[in-house]
PDB file of C-alpha atoms in Angstrom:
ATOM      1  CA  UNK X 224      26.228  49.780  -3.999  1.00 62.00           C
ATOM      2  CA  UNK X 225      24.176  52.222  -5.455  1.00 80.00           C
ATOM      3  CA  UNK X 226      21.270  51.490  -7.936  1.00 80.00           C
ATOM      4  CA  UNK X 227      22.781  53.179 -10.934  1.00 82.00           C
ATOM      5  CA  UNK X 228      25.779  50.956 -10.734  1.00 84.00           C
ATOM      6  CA  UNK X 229      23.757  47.313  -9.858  1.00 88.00           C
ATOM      7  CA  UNK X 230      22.258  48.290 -13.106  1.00 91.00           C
ATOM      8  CA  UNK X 231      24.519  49.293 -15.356  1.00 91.00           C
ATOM      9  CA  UNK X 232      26.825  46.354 -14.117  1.00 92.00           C
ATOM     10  CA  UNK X 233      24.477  44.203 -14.247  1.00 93.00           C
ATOM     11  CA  UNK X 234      23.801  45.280 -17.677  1.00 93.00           C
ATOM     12  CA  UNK X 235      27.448  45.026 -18.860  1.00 95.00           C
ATOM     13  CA  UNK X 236      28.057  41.918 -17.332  1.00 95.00           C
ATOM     14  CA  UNK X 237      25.020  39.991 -19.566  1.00 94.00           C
ATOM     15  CA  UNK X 238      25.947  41.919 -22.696  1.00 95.00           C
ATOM     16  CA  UNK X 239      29.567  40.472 -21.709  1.00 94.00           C
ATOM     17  CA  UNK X 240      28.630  36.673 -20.654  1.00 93.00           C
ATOM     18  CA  UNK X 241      26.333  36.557 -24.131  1.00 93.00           C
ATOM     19  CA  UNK X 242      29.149  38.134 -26.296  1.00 93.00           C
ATOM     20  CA  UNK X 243      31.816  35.882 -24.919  1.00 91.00           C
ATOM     21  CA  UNK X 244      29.262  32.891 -25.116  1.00 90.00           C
ATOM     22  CA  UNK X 245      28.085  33.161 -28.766  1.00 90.00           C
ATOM     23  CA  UNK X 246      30.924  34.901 -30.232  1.00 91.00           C
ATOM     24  CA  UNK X 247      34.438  34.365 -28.878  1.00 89.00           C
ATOM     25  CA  UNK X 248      34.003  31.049 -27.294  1.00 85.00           C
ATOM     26  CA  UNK X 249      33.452  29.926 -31.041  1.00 87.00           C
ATOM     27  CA  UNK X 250      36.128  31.416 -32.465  1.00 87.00           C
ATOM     28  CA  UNK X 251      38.460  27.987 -31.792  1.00 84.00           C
ATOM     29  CA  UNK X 252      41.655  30.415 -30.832  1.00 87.00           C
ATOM     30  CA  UNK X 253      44.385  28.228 -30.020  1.00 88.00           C
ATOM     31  CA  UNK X 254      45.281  28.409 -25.746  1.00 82.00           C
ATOM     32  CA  UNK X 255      42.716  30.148 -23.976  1.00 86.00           C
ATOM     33  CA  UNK X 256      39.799  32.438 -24.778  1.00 87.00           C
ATOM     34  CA  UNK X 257      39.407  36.116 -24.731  1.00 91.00           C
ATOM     35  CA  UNK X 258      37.743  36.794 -21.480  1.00 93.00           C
ATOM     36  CA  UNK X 259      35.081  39.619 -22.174  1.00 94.00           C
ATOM     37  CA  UNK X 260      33.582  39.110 -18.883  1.00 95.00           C
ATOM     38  CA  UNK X 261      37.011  39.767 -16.841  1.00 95.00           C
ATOM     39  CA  UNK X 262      37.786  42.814 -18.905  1.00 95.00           C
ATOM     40  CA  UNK X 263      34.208  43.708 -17.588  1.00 95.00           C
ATOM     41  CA  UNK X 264      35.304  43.775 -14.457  1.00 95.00           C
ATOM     42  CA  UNK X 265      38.529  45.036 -14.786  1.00 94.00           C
ATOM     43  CA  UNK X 266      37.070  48.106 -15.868  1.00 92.00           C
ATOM     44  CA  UNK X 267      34.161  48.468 -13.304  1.00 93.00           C
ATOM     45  CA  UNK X 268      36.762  47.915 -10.399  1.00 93.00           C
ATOM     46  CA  UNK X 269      38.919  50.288 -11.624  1.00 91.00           C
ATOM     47  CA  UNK X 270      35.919  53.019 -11.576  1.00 89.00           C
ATOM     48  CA  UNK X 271      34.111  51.902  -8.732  1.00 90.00           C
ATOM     49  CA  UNK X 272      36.864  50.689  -6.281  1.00 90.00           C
ATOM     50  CA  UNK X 273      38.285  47.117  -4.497  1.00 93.00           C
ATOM     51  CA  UNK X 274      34.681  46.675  -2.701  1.00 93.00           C
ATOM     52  CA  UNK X 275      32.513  47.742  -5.505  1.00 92.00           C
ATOM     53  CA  UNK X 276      35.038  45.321  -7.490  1.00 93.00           C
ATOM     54  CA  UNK X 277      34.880  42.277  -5.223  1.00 94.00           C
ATOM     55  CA  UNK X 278      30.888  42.311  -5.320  1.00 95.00           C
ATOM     56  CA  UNK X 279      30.611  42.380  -9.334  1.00 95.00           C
ATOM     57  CA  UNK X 280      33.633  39.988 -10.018  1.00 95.00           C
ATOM     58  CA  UNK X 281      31.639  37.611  -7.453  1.00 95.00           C
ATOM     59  CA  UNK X 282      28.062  38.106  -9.213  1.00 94.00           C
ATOM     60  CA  UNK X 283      29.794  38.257 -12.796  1.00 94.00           C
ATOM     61  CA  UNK X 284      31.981  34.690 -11.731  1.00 92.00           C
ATOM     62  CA  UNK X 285      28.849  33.038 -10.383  1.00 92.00           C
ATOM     63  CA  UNK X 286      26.599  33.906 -13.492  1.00 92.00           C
ATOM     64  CA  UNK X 287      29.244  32.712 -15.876  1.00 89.00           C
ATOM     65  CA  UNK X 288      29.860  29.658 -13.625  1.00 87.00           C
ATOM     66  CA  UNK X 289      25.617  28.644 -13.922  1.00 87.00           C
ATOM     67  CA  UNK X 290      25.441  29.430 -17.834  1.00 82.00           C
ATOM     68  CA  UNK X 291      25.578  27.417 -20.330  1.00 78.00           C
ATOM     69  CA  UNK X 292      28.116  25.487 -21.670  1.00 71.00           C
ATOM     70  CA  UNK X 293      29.635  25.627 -18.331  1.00 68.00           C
ATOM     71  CA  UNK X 294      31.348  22.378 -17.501  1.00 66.00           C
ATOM     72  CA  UNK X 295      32.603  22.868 -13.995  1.00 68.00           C
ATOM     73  CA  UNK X 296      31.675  23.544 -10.730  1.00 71.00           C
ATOM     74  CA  UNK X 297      29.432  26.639  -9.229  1.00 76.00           C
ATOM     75  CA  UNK X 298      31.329  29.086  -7.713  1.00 81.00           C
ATOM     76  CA  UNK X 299      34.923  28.094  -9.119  1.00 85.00           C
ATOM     77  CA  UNK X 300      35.059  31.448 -11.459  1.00 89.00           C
ATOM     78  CA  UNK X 301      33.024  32.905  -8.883  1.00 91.00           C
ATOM     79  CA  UNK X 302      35.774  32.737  -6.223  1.00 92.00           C
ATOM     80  CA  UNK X 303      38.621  33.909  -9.255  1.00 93.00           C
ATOM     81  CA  UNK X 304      36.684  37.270 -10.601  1.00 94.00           C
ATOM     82  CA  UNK X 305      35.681  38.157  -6.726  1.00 95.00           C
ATOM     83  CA  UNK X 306      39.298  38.189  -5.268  1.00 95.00           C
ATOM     84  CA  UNK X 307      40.559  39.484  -9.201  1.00 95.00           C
ATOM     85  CA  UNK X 308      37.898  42.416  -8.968  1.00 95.00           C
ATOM     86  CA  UNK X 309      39.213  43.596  -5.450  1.00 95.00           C
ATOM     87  CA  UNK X 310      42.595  43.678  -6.530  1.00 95.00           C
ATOM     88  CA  UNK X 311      42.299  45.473  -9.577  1.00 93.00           C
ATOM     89  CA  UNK X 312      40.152  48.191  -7.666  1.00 92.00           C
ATOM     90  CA  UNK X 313      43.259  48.291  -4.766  1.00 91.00           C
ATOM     91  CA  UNK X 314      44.836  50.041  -8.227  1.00 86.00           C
ATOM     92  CA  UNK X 315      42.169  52.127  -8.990  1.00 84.00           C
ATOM     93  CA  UNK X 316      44.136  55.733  -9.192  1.00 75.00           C
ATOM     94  CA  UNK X 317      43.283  58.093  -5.810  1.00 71.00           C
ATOM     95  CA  UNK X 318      42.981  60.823  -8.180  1.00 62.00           C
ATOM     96  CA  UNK X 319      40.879  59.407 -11.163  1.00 57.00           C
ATOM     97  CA  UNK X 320      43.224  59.948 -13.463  1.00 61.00           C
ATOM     98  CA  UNK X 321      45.428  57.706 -15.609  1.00 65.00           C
ATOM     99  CA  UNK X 322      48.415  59.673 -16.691  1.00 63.00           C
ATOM    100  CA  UNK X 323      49.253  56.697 -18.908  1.00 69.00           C
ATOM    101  CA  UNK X 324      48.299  53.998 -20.586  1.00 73.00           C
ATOM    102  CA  UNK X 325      51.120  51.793 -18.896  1.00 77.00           C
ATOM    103  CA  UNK X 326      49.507  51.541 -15.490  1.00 80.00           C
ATOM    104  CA  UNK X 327      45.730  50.031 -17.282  1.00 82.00           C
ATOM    105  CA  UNK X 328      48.158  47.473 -19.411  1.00 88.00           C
ATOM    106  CA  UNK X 329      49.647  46.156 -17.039  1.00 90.00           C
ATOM    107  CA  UNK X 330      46.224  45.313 -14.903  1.00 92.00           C
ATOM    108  CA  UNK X 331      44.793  43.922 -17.380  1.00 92.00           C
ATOM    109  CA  UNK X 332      47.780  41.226 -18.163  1.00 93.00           C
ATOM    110  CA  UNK X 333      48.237  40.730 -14.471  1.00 93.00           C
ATOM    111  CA  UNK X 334      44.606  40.299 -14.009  1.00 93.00           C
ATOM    112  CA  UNK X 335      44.515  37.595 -17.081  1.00 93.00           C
ATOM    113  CA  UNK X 336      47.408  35.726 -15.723  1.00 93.00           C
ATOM    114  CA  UNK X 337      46.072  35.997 -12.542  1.00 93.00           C
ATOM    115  CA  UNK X 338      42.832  34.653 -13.334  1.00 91.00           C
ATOM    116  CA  UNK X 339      44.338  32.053 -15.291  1.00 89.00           C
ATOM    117  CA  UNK X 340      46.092  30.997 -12.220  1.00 90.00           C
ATOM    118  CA  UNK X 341      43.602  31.360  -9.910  1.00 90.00           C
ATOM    119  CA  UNK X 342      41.176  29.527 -12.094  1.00 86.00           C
ATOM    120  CA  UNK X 343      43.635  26.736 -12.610  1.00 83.00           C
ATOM    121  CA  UNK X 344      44.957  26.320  -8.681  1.00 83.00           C
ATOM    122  CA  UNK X 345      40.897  25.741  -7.520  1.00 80.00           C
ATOM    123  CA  UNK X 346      40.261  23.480 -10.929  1.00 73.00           C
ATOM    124  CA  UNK X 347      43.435  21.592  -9.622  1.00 73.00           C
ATOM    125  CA  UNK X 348      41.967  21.108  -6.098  1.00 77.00           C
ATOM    126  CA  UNK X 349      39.016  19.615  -7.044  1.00 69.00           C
ATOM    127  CA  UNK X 350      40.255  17.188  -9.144  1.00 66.00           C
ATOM    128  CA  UNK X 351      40.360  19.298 -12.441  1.00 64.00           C
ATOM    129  CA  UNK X 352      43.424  18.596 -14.900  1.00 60.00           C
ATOM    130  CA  UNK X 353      42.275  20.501 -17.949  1.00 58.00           C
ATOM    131  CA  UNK X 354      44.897  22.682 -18.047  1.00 55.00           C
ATOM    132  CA  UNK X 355      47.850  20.286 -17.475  1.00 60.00           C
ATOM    133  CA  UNK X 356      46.947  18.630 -20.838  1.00 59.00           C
ATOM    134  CA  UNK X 357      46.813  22.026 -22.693  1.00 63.00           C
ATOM    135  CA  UNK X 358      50.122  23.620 -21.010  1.00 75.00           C
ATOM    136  CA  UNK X 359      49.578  26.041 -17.996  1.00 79.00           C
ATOM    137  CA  UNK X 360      52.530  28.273 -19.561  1.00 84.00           C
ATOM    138  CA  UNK X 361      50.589  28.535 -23.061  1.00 85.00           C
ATOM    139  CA  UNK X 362      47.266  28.992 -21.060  1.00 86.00           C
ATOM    140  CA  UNK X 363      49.049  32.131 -19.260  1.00 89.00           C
ATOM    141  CA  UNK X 364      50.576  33.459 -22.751  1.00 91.00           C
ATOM    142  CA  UNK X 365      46.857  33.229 -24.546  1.00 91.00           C
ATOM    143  CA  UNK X 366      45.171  34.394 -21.962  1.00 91.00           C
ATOM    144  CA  UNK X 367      47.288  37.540 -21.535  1.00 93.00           C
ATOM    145  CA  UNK X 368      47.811  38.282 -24.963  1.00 93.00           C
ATOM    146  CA  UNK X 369      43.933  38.130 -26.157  1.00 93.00           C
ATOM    147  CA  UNK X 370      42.850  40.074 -23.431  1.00 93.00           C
ATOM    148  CA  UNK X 371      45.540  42.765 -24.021  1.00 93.00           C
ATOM    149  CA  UNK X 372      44.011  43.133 -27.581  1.00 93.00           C
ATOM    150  CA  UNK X 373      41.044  43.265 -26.614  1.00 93.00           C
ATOM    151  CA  UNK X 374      41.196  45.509 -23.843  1.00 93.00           C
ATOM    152  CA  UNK X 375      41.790  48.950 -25.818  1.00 92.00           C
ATOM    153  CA  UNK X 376      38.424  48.436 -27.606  1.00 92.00           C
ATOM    154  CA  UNK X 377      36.469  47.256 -24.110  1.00 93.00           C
ATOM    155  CA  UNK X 378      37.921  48.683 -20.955  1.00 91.00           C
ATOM    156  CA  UNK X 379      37.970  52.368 -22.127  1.00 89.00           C
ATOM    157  CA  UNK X 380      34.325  52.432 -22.885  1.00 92.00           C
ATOM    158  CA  UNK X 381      33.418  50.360 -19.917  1.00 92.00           C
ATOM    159  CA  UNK X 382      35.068  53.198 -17.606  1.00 89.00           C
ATOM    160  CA  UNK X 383      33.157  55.728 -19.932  1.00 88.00           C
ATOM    161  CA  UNK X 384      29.881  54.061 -19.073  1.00 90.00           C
ATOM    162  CA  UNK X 385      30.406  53.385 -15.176  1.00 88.00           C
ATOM    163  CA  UNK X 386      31.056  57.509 -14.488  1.00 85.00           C
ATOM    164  CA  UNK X 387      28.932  58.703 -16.642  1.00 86.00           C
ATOM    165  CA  UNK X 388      26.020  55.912 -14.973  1.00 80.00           C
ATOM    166  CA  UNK X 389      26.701  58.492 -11.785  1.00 69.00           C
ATOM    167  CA  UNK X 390      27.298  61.945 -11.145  1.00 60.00           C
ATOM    168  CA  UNK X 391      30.560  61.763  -9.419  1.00 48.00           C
ATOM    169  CA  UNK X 392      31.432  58.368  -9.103  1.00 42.00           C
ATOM    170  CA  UNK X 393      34.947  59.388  -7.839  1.00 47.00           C
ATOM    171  CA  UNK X 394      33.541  60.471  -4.410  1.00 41.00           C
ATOM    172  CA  UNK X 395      34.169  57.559  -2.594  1.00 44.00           C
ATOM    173  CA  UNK X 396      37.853  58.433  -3.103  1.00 44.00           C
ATOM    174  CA  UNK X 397      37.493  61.684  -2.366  1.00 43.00           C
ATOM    175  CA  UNK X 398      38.393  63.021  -5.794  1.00 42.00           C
ATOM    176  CA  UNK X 399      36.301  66.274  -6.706  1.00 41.00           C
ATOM    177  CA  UNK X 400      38.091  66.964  -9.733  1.00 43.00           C
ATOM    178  CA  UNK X 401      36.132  65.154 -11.942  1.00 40.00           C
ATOM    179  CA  UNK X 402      38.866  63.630 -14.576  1.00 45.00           C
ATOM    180  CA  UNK X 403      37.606  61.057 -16.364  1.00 49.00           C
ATOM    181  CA  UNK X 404      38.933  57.808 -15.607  1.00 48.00           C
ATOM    182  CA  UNK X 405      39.265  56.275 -18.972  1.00 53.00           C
ATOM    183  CA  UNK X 406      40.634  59.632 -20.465  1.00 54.00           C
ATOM    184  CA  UNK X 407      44.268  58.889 -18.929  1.00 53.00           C
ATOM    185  CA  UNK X 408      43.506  55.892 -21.342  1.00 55.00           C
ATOM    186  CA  UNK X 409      42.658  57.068 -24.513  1.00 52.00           C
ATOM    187  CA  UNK X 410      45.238  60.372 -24.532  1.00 51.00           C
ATOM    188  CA  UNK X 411      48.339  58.298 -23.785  1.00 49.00           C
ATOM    189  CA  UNK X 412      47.236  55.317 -25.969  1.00 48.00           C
ATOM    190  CA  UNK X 413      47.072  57.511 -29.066  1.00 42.00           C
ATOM    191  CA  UNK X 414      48.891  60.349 -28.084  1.00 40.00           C
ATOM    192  CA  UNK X 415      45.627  63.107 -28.248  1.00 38.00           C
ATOM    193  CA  UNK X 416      44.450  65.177 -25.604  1.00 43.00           C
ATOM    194  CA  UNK X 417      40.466  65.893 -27.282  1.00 38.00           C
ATOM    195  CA  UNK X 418      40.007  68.015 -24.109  1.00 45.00           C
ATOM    196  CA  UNK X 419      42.839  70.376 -24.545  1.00 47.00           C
ATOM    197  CA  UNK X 420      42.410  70.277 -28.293  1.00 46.00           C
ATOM    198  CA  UNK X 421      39.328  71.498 -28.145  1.00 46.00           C
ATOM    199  CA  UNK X 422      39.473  74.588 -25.285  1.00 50.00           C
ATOM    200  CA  UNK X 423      42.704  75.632 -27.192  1.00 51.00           C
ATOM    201  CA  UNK X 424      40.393  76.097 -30.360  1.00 46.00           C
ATOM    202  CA  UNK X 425      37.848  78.238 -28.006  1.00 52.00           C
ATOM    203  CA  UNK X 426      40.272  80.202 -27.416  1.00 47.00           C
ATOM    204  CA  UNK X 427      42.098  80.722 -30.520  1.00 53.00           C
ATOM    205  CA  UNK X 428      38.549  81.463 -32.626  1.00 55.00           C
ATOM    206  CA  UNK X 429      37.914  84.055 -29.474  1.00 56.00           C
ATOM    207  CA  UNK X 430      41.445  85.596 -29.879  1.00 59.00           C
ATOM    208  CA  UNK X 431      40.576  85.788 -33.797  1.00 61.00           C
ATOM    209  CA  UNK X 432      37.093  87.256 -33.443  1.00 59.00           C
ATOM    210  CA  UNK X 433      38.385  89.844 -30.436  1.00 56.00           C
ATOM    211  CA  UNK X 434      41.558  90.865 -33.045  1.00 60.00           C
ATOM    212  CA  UNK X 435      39.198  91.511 -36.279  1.00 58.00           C
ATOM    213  CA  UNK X 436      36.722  93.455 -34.445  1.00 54.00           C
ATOM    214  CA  UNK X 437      39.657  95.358 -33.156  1.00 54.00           C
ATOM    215  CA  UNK X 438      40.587  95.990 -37.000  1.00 50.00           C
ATOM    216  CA  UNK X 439      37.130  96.625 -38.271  1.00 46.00           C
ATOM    217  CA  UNK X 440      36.827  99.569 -35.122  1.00 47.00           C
ATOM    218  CA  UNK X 441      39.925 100.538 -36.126  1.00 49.00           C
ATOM    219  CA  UNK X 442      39.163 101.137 -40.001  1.00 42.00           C
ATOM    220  CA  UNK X 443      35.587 102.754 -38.902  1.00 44.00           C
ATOM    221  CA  UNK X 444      37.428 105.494 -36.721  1.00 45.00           C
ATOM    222  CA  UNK X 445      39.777 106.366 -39.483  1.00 44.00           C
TER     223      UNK X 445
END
């Protein structure tokens, strides 16, 4: 990994962990609680790739497993957000783009209820029944539907951060367009294209400018 991404994940991934700590831990939500540090993830593997992804769900899982209040083993969430981060950077797009914002939705509700699962299947061998006396099935619903709220206001700005961190962070895949990643996001979620918006005014106020001089010449000739 390069030094620009240790950093800024590294970076993200504190900010996350103290965030989800202090803040939404205490929040007493019924069912789960809104995982900041997966949604992390989530969007650094879907910049950065499935390796990239494995290596900072791993370091993100194993510092959330040592800090405090943690109450169960090292390396439990460790083992969820490494084999979570690969997956969700096997459906990073080849192109960089997101043409919708469908495709991101649906990782991050798979990635919640896979976590959840995960999470739950190595808590359950190693003697772990937390989540039987809370209800696996309202666990899954929670989970899915806090981090699916949350995600619109995270995971955009994550992706944001993580190519702008590099010059061309979509290399690796051989993209040399240089879309951004989270813009698929953030055009199809509220249905504006800022890019577009912005060269059609260019070109419009040059059209205008071009036109009135052509007047103006025209009136000075006559």
């Amino acid at each position: 990994m390069k030094f620009n991404r240790i950093l800024l994940s590294a970076t993200l991934i504190v900010v996350a962990l103290v965030v989800q700590v202090s803040v939404l831990a205490r929040l007493q939500l019924p069912g789960a609680v809104p995982d900041l540090v997966l949604l992390t993830v989530v969007g650094l593997a879907l910049v950065y790739g499935p390796v990239s992804g494995s290596l900072i769900g791993f370091s993100a899982g194993l510092l959330a497993d040592l800090a405090p209040p943690a109450d169960h083993a090292a390396g439990r969430y460790a083992l969820v957000l490494c084999v979570i981060g690969y997956l969700v950077g096997l459906a990073r797009p080849e192109n960089g783009r997101l043409t919708s914002a469908t495709g991101p939705m649906a990782v991050v509700v798979a990635a919640a209820v896979g976590s959840t699962l995960l999470y739950a299947g190595v808590g359950a061998l190693v003697g772990d029944t937390a989540a039987r006396h809370v209800g696996l099935g309202f666990l899954l619903f929670t989970a899915a539907v806090y981090d699916l709220l949350l995600a619109p206001f995270t995971v955009p700005l994550i992706m944001a951060l993580a190519r702008r961190a590099e010059n061309d962070p979509l290399a690796d895949a051989g993209g040399g367009n240089g879309t951004d990643v989270a813009s698929g996001w953030l055009s199809s979620g509220t249905g504006l294209r800022i890019g577009n918006q912005r060269g059609g005014l260019r070109v419009k106020t040059a059209r205008s400018r071009a036109s009135r001089a052509g007047r103006i010449k025209g009136v000075k000739r006559l």
